[in-house]
Tab-separated table of N, CA and C in Angstrom:
chain	number	residue	atom	x	y	z
A	24	UNK	N	37.718	16.628	2.115
A	24	UNK	CA	37.087	16.259	3.127
A	24	UNK	C	35.781	15.475	2.681
A	25	UNK	N	35.565	15.984	1.531
A	25	UNK	CA	34.175	15.069	0.770
A	25	UNK	C	34.738	13.703	0.548
A	26	UNK	N	35.392	13.289	0.219
A	26	UNK	CA	36.181	12.057	-0.401
A	26	UNK	C	36.414	11.353	1.267
A	27	UNK	N	36.449	11.636	2.227
A	27	UNK	CA	36.864	11.859	3.608
A	27	UNK	C	35.335	10.654	3.727
A	28	UNK	N	34.502	11.984	3.680
A	28	UNK	CA	33.030	11.364	4.051
A	28	UNK	C	32.399	10.341	3.575
A	29	UNK	N	32.852	10.312	1.726
A	29	UNK	CA	32.631	9.335	1.417
A	29	UNK	C	32.761	8.093	1.673
A	30	UNK	N	34.263	8.126	1.918
A	30	UNK	CA	34.914	6.934	2.218
A	30	UNK	C	34.302	6.189	3.979
A	31	UNK	N	34.128	7.366	4.496
A	31	UNK	CA	32.845	6.824	5.917
A	31	UNK	C	31.519	6.137	5.513
A	32	UNK	N	31.229	6.501	4.663
A	32	UNK	CA	29.828	5.985	4.416
A	32	UNK	C	29.888	4.718	4.205
A	33	UNK	N	31.336	4.711	3.071
A	33	UNK	CA	31.281	3.597	2.544
A	33	UNK	C	31.472	2.391	3.812
A	34	UNK	N	32.781	2.907	4.422
A	34	UNK	CA	32.559	1.781	5.454
A	34	UNK	C	31.720	1.336	6.176
A	35	UNK	N	30.497	2.512	6.645
A	35	UNK	CA	29.704	2.482	7.459
A	35	UNK	C	28.597	1.192	6.696
A	36	UNK	N	28.328	1.538	5.451
A	36	UNK	CA	27.636	0.495	4.496
A	36	UNK	C	28.060	-0.862	4.422
A	37	UNK	N	29.272	-0.872	4.326
A	37	UNK	CA	29.948	-2.601	4.528
A	37	UNK	C	29.871	-2.938	5.618
A	38	UNK	N	29.569	-2.282	6.657
A	38	UNK	CA	29.505	-2.896	8.139
A	38	UNK	C	28.051	-3.371	8.981
A	39	UNK	N	27.000	-2.893	7.829
A	39	UNK	CA	25.640	-3.168	8.198
A	39	UNK	C	25.510	-4.531	7.677
A	40	UNK	N	24.934	-5.173	8.399
A	40	UNK	CA	24.325	-6.445	7.730
A	40	UNK	C	23.452	-6.328	6.610
A	41	UNK	N	23.171	-7.065	5.698
A	41	UNK	CA	22.604	-7.216	4.025
A	41	UNK	C	21.104	-7.327	4.302
A	42	UNK	N	20.507	-6.470	3.580
A	42	UNK	CA	18.882	-6.145	4.208
A	42	UNK	C	18.748	-7.161	2.885
A	43	UNK	N	17.465	-8.372	3.514
A	43	UNK	CA	17.004	-9.191	2.847
A	43	UNK	C	15.648	-9.148	3.018
A	44	UNK	N	14.728	-10.016	2.107
A	44	UNK	CA	14.149	-10.248	2.110
A	44	UNK	C	13.249	-10.822	3.332
A	45	UNK	N	13.758	-11.577	4.133
A	45	UNK	CA	13.368	-12.451	5.417
A	45	UNK	C	13.621	-11.509	6.695
A	46	UNK	N	14.329	-10.455	6.684
A	46	UNK	CA	14.579	-9.594	7.260
A	46	UNK	C	13.546	-8.496	7.326
A	47	UNK	N	12.986	-8.181	6.401
A	47	UNK	CA	11.512	-7.460	6.215
A	47	UNK	C	10.387	-8.282	6.391
A	48	UNK	N	10.292	-9.340	6.506
A	48	UNK	CA	9.213	-10.129	6.356
A	48	UNK	C	9.044	-10.537	8.485
A	49	UNK	N	10.022	-10.724	8.517
A	49	UNK	CA	10.450	-11.244	10.326
A	49	UNK	C	10.210	-10.100	11.329
A	50	UNK	N	10.644	-9.331	10.652
A	50	UNK	CA	11.065	-7.771	11.835
A	50	UNK	C	9.780	-6.833	11.831
A	51	UNK	N	8.631	-6.878	12.726
A	51	UNK	CA	7.501	-5.799	12.523
A	51	UNK	C	7.797	-4.422	12.474
A	52	UNK	N	9.509	-4.058	12.784
A	52	UNK	CA	9.536	-2.826	12.980
A	52	UNK	C	9.356	-2.092	10.977
A	53	UNK	N	10.313	-3.274	10.654
A	53	UNK	CA	10.535	-3.074	9.163
A	53	UNK	C	9.303	-3.048	8.279
A	54	UNK	N	8.282	-3.816	8.488
A	54	UNK	CA	7.280	-4.212	7.587
A	54	UNK	C	6.482	-2.964	7.018
A	55	UNK	N	6.821	-2.113	7.818
A	55	UNK	CA	5.944	-0.725	7.317
A	55	UNK	C	6.347	-0.333	6.227
A	56	UNK	N	7.475	-0.210	6.758
A	56	UNK	CA	8.496	0.323	5.513
A	56	UNK	C	8.499	-0.182	4.522
A	57	UNK	N	8.782	-1.687	4.455
A	57	UNK	CA	8.567	-2.131	3.306
A	57	UNK	C	7.651	-2.283	2.389
A	58	UNK	N	6.182	-2.499	3.611
A	58	UNK	CA	5.261	-2.242	2.657
A	58	UNK	C	4.888	-0.795	1.697
A	59	UNK	N	5.279	0.171	2.235
A	59	UNK	CA	5.425	1.145	1.803
A	59	UNK	C	5.900	1.398	0.581
A	60	UNK	N	7.288	0.897	0.556
A	60	UNK	CA	7.997	0.919	-0.703
A	60	UNK	C	7.212	0.144	-1.620
A	61	UNK	N	7.045	-1.234	-1.290
A	61	UNK	CA	6.295	-1.982	-2.105
A	61	UNK	C	4.718	-1.251	-3.014
A	62	UNK	N	3.988	-0.424	-2.304
A	62	UNK	CA	3.164	-0.044	-2.791
A	62	UNK	C	3.269	1.129	-3.253
A	63	UNK	N	4.668	1.885	-3.360
A	63	UNK	CA	4.681	2.620	-4.332
A	63	UNK	C	5.129	2.162	-5.902
A	64	UNK	N	5.787	0.647	-5.387
A	64	UNK	CA	6.208	0.171	-6.787
A	64	UNK	C	5.104	-0.574	-7.159
A	65	UNK	N	3.701	-0.598	-6.642
A	65	UNK	CA	2.319	-1.420	-6.911
A	65	UNK	C	2.823	-2.770	-6.663
A	66	UNK	N	3.588	-3.435	-5.762
A	66	UNK	CA	3.642	-4.563	-5.680
A	66	UNK	C	3.158	-5.344	-4.210
A	67	UNK	N	2.646	-4.030	-3.433
A	67	UNK	CA	2.205	-4.976	-2.017
A	67	UNK	C	1.420	-6.025	-1.947
A	68	UNK	N	0.342	-6.308	-2.900
A	68	UNK	CA	-0.083	-7.881	-2.992
A	68	UNK	C	0.609	-8.700	-3.037
A	69	UNK	N	1.908	-8.859	-3.354
A	69	UNK	CA	2.624	-9.870	-3.424
A	69	UNK	C	3.201	-10.453	-1.837
A	70	UNK	N	3.873	-9.444	-1.434
A	70	UNK	CA	4.144	-9.307	-0.148
A	70	UNK	C	2.942	-9.718	0.681
A	71	UNK	N	1.849	-9.405	0.743
A	71	UNK	CA	0.806	-9.449	1.299
A	71	UNK	C	0.215	-11.192	1.274
A	72	UNK	N	0.824	-11.387	-0.150
A	72	UNK	CA	0.543	-13.189	-0.133
A	72	UNK	C	1.345	-13.870	0.658
A	73	UNK	N	2.712	-13.394	0.324
A	73	UNK	CA	3.721	-14.262	0.935
A	73	UNK	C	3.652	-14.190	2.289
A	74	UNK	N	3.273	-13.182	3.077
A	74	UNK	CA	2.696	-13.327	4.139
A	74	UNK	C	2.111	-14.276	4.717
A	75	UNK	N	1.140	-14.127	4.207
A	75	UNK	CA	-0.445	-15.386	4.227
A	75	UNK	C	0.232	-16.309	4.183
A	76	UNK	N	1.119	-16.695	3.298
A	76	UNK	CA	1.271	-18.169	2.668
A	76	UNK	C	2.096	-18.645	4.413
A	77	UNK	N	3.075	-17.342	4.468
A	77	UNK	CA	4.220	-18.078	5.929
A	77	UNK	C	2.992	-18.017	7.200
A	78	UNK	N	1.828	-17.583	7.315
A	78	UNK	CA	1.251	-17.579	8.663
A	78	UNK	C	0.260	-18.667	8.372
A	79	UNK	N	0.045	-19.547	7.716
A	79	UNK	CA	-0.591	-20.645	7.454
A	79	UNK	C	0.079	-21.679	8.796
A	80	UNK	N	-1.190	-21.933	9.234
A	80	UNK	CA	-1.100	-22.913	10.578
A	80	UNK	C	-0.703	-24.196	9.964
A	81	UNK	N	0.271	-25.070	11.083
A	81	UNK	CA	0.449	-26.257	10.580
A	81	UNK	C	-0.200	-27.331	11.354
A	82	UNK	N	-1.267	-26.633	12.039
A	82	UNK	CA	-2.149	-27.756	12.940
A	82	UNK	C	-3.186	-28.281	12.065
A	83	UNK	N	-4.449	-27.842	12.147
A	83	UNK	CA	-5.720	-28.730	11.607
A	83	UNK	C	-5.201	-28.972	9.854
A	84	UNK	N	-5.496	-29.489	9.272
A	84	UNK	CA	-5.700	-29.698	7.494
A	84	UNK	C	-7.057	-28.727	7.241
A	85	UNK	N	-8.063	-28.881	8.171
A	85	UNK	CA	-9.255	-27.946	7.436
A	85	UNK	C	-9.077	-26.478	7.799
A	86	UNK	N	-8.418	-26.180	8.724
A	86	UNK	CA	-8.042	-24.755	8.523
A	86	UNK	C	-6.924	-24.391	7.568
A	87	UNK	N	-5.699	-25.282	7.363
A	87	UNK	CA	-4.766	-24.829	6.349
A	87	UNK	C	-5.843	-24.746	4.956
A	88	UNK	N	-6.675	-25.707	4.896
A	88	UNK	CA	-7.664	-25.827	3.209
A	88	UNK	C	-8.521	-24.224	3.529
A	89	UNK	N	-8.929	-23.785	4.335
A	89	UNK	CA	-9.991	-22.761	4.257
A	89	UNK	C	-8.928	-21.386	4.284
A	90	UNK	N	-7.860	-21.249	4.622
A	90	UNK	CA	-7.083	-20.226	4.601
A	90	UNK	C	-6.375	-20.069	3.378
A	91	UNK	N	-6.127	-21.459	2.579
A	91	UNK	CA	-5.388	-21.546	1.132
A	91	UNK	C	-6.647	-20.648	0.135
A	92	UNK	N	-7.722	-21.243	0.707
A	92	UNK	CA	-8.806	-20.897	-0.315
A	92	UNK	C	-9.248	-19.130	-0.247
A	93	UNK	N	-9.220	-18.766	1.044
A	93	UNK	CA	-9.194	-17.304	1.088
A	93	UNK	C	-8.032	-16.727	0.018
A	94	UNK	N	-6.566	-17.560	0.582
A	94	UNK	CA	-5.422	-16.695	-0.171
A	94	UNK	C	-5.591	-17.049	-1.805
A	95	UNK	N	-6.021	-17.800	-2.297
A	95	UNK	CA	-6.561	-18.158	-3.645
A	95	UNK	C	-7.479	-17.208	-4.262
A	96	UNK	N	-8.588	-17.009	-3.642
A	96	UNK	CA	-9.683	-16.085	-4.027
A	96	UNK	C	-9.236	-14.675	-4.195
A	97	UNK	N	-8.173	-14.225	-3.099
A	97	UNK	CA	-7.838	-12.869	-2.677
A	97	UNK	C	-6.782	-12.557	-3.372
A	98	UNK	N	-5.891	-13.297	-3.604
A	98	UNK	CA	-4.670	-13.256	-4.757
A	98	UNK	C	-4.795	-13.769	-6.169
A	99	UNK	N	-5.097	-14.916	-6.189
A	99	UNK	CA	-4.777	-16.093	-7.525
A	99	UNK	C	-5.803	-16.217	-8.503
A	100	UNK	N	-6.775	-16.270	-7.567
A	100	UNK	CA	-8.238	-16.680	-9.026
A	100	UNK	C	-7.843	-15.572	-10.010
A	101	UNK	N	-8.705	-16.004	-11.168
A	101	UNK	CA	-8.606	-15.107	-12.372
A	101	UNK	C	-9.447	-13.492	-12.323
A	102	UNK	N	-10.144	-13.611	-11.430
A	102	UNK	CA	-11.153	-12.245	-10.705
A	102	UNK	C	-10.560	-11.753	-9.377
A	103	UNK	N	-9.473	-12.102	-8.757
A	103	UNK	CA	-8.777	-12.073	-7.647
A	103	UNK	C	-8.829	-10.447	-7.606
A	104	UNK	N	-8.953	-9.673	-6.345
A	104	UNK	CA	-9.077	-8.476	-6.014
A	104	UNK	C	-7.479	-7.709	-5.647
A	105	UNK	N	-6.817	-8.803	-5.556
A	105	UNK	CA	-5.132	-8.167	-5.115
A	105	UNK	C	-4.486	-9.430	-6.221
A	106	UNK	N	-4.363	-9.282	-7.554
A	106	UNK	CA	-3.887	-10.282	-7.940
A	106	UNK	C	-2.245	-10.247	-7.856
A	107	UNK	N	-1.677	-11.402	-7.690
A	107	UNK	CA	-0.444	-11.308	-7.351
A	107	UNK	C	0.467	-11.378	-8.832
A	108	UNK	N	1.528	-11.018	-8.724
A	108	UNK	CA	2.161	-11.386	-10.338
A	108	UNK	C	3.194	-12.878	-10.357
A	109	UNK	N	2.125	-13.879	-10.538
A	109	UNK	CA	2.820	-15.066	-11.082
A	109	UNK	C	2.637	-15.671	-12.498
A	110	UNK	N	3.306	-16.669	-12.938
A	110	UNK	CA	2.983	-17.145	-14.292
A	110	UNK	C	1.889	-17.928	-14.370
A	111	UNK	N	1.104	-17.821	-15.787
A	111	UNK	CA	0.201	-18.420	-16.111
A	111	UNK	C	0.093	-19.988	-16.101
A	112	UNK	N	1.136	-20.192	-15.827
A	112	UNK	CA	1.375	-22.034	-15.726
A	112	UNK	C	1.135	-22.103	-14.308
A	113	UNK	N	1.551	-21.402	-13.284
A	113	UNK	CA	1.685	-21.243	-11.849
A	113	UNK	C	0.431	-21.054	-11.398
A	114	UNK	N	-0.475	-20.008	-12.006
A	114	UNK	CA	-1.830	-20.062	-11.907
A	114	UNK	C	-2.562	-20.898	-11.989
A	115	UNK	N	-2.606	-21.660	-12.887
A	115	UNK	CA	-3.223	-22.979	-13.314
A	115	UNK	C	-2.792	-24.277	-12.651
A	116	UNK	N	-1.803	-24.246	-11.923
A	116	UNK	CA	-1.208	-25.356	-10.868
A	116	UNK	C	-1.784	-24.872	-9.742
A	117	UNK	N	-2.230	-23.781	-8.952
A	117	UNK	CA	-2.872	-23.354	-8.189
A	117	UNK	C	-4.541	-23.742	-8.647
A	118	UNK	N	-4.960	-23.265	-9.633
A	118	UNK	CA	-6.313	-23.839	-9.412
A	118	UNK	C	-6.645	-25.305	-9.598
A	119	UNK	N	-5.669	-26.190	-10.226
A	119	UNK	CA	-5.881	-27.345	-10.406
A	119	UNK	C	-6.126	-28.029	-8.802
A	120	UNK	N	-5.183	-27.521	-8.387
A	120	UNK	CA	-4.597	-27.992	-6.716
A	120	UNK	C	-6.068	-27.657	-6.191
A	121	UNK	N	-6.755	-26.232	-5.799
A	121	UNK	CA	-7.912	-25.949	-5.365
A	121	UNK	C	-9.456	-26.824	-6.271
A	122	UNK	N	-9.237	-26.861	-7.223
A	122	UNK	CA	-10.171	-27.920	-7.863
A	122	UNK	C	-10.289	-29.265	-7.789
A	123	UNK	N	-9.494	-29.703	-7.455
A	123	UNK	CA	-9.032	-31.119	-6.925
A	123	UNK	C	-8.978	-31.556	-5.176
A	124	UNK	N	-8.880	-30.371	-4.466
A	124	UNK	CA	-9.033	-30.627	-3.285
A	124	UNK	C	-7.554	-31.068	-2.622
A	125	UNK	N	-6.465	-30.340	-3.152
A	125	UNK	CA	-4.975	-31.110	-3.289
A	125	UNK	C	-4.083	-30.240	-2.417
A	126	UNK	N	-4.840	-29.551	-1.543
A	126	UNK	CA	-4.040	-28.004	-0.898
A	126	UNK	C	-3.409	-28.433	0.161
A	127	UNK	N	-3.498	-29.400	0.810
A	127	UNK	CA	-3.070	-29.977	2.265
A	127	UNK	C	-1.884	-31.337	2.049
A	128	UNK	N	-0.616	-31.650	2.125
A	128	UNK	CA	-0.079	-32.615	2.131
A	128	UNK	C	-0.739	-33.652	2.812
């Protein structure tokens, strides 16, 4: 009996679509659960940063620049209140882009 149940569960799992990062960021119903999981892993700021980057408008370069500055100050600056887990070389590249005002293509 338990073997049959295990087999049914395996078949059910194989029939489900794969759970991906994009599924969690694009699905408003999945976001609260993913955010709760990340909070339990002390990684919620990484998700918030990625969502912020994905929400950058493609309209005005000035708007993009302002929002990048907000993201930088909140997540990347050395004194950021929600520092993301990135390498020091990546943090340096972001800092150089901010200093040279090279944020918008």
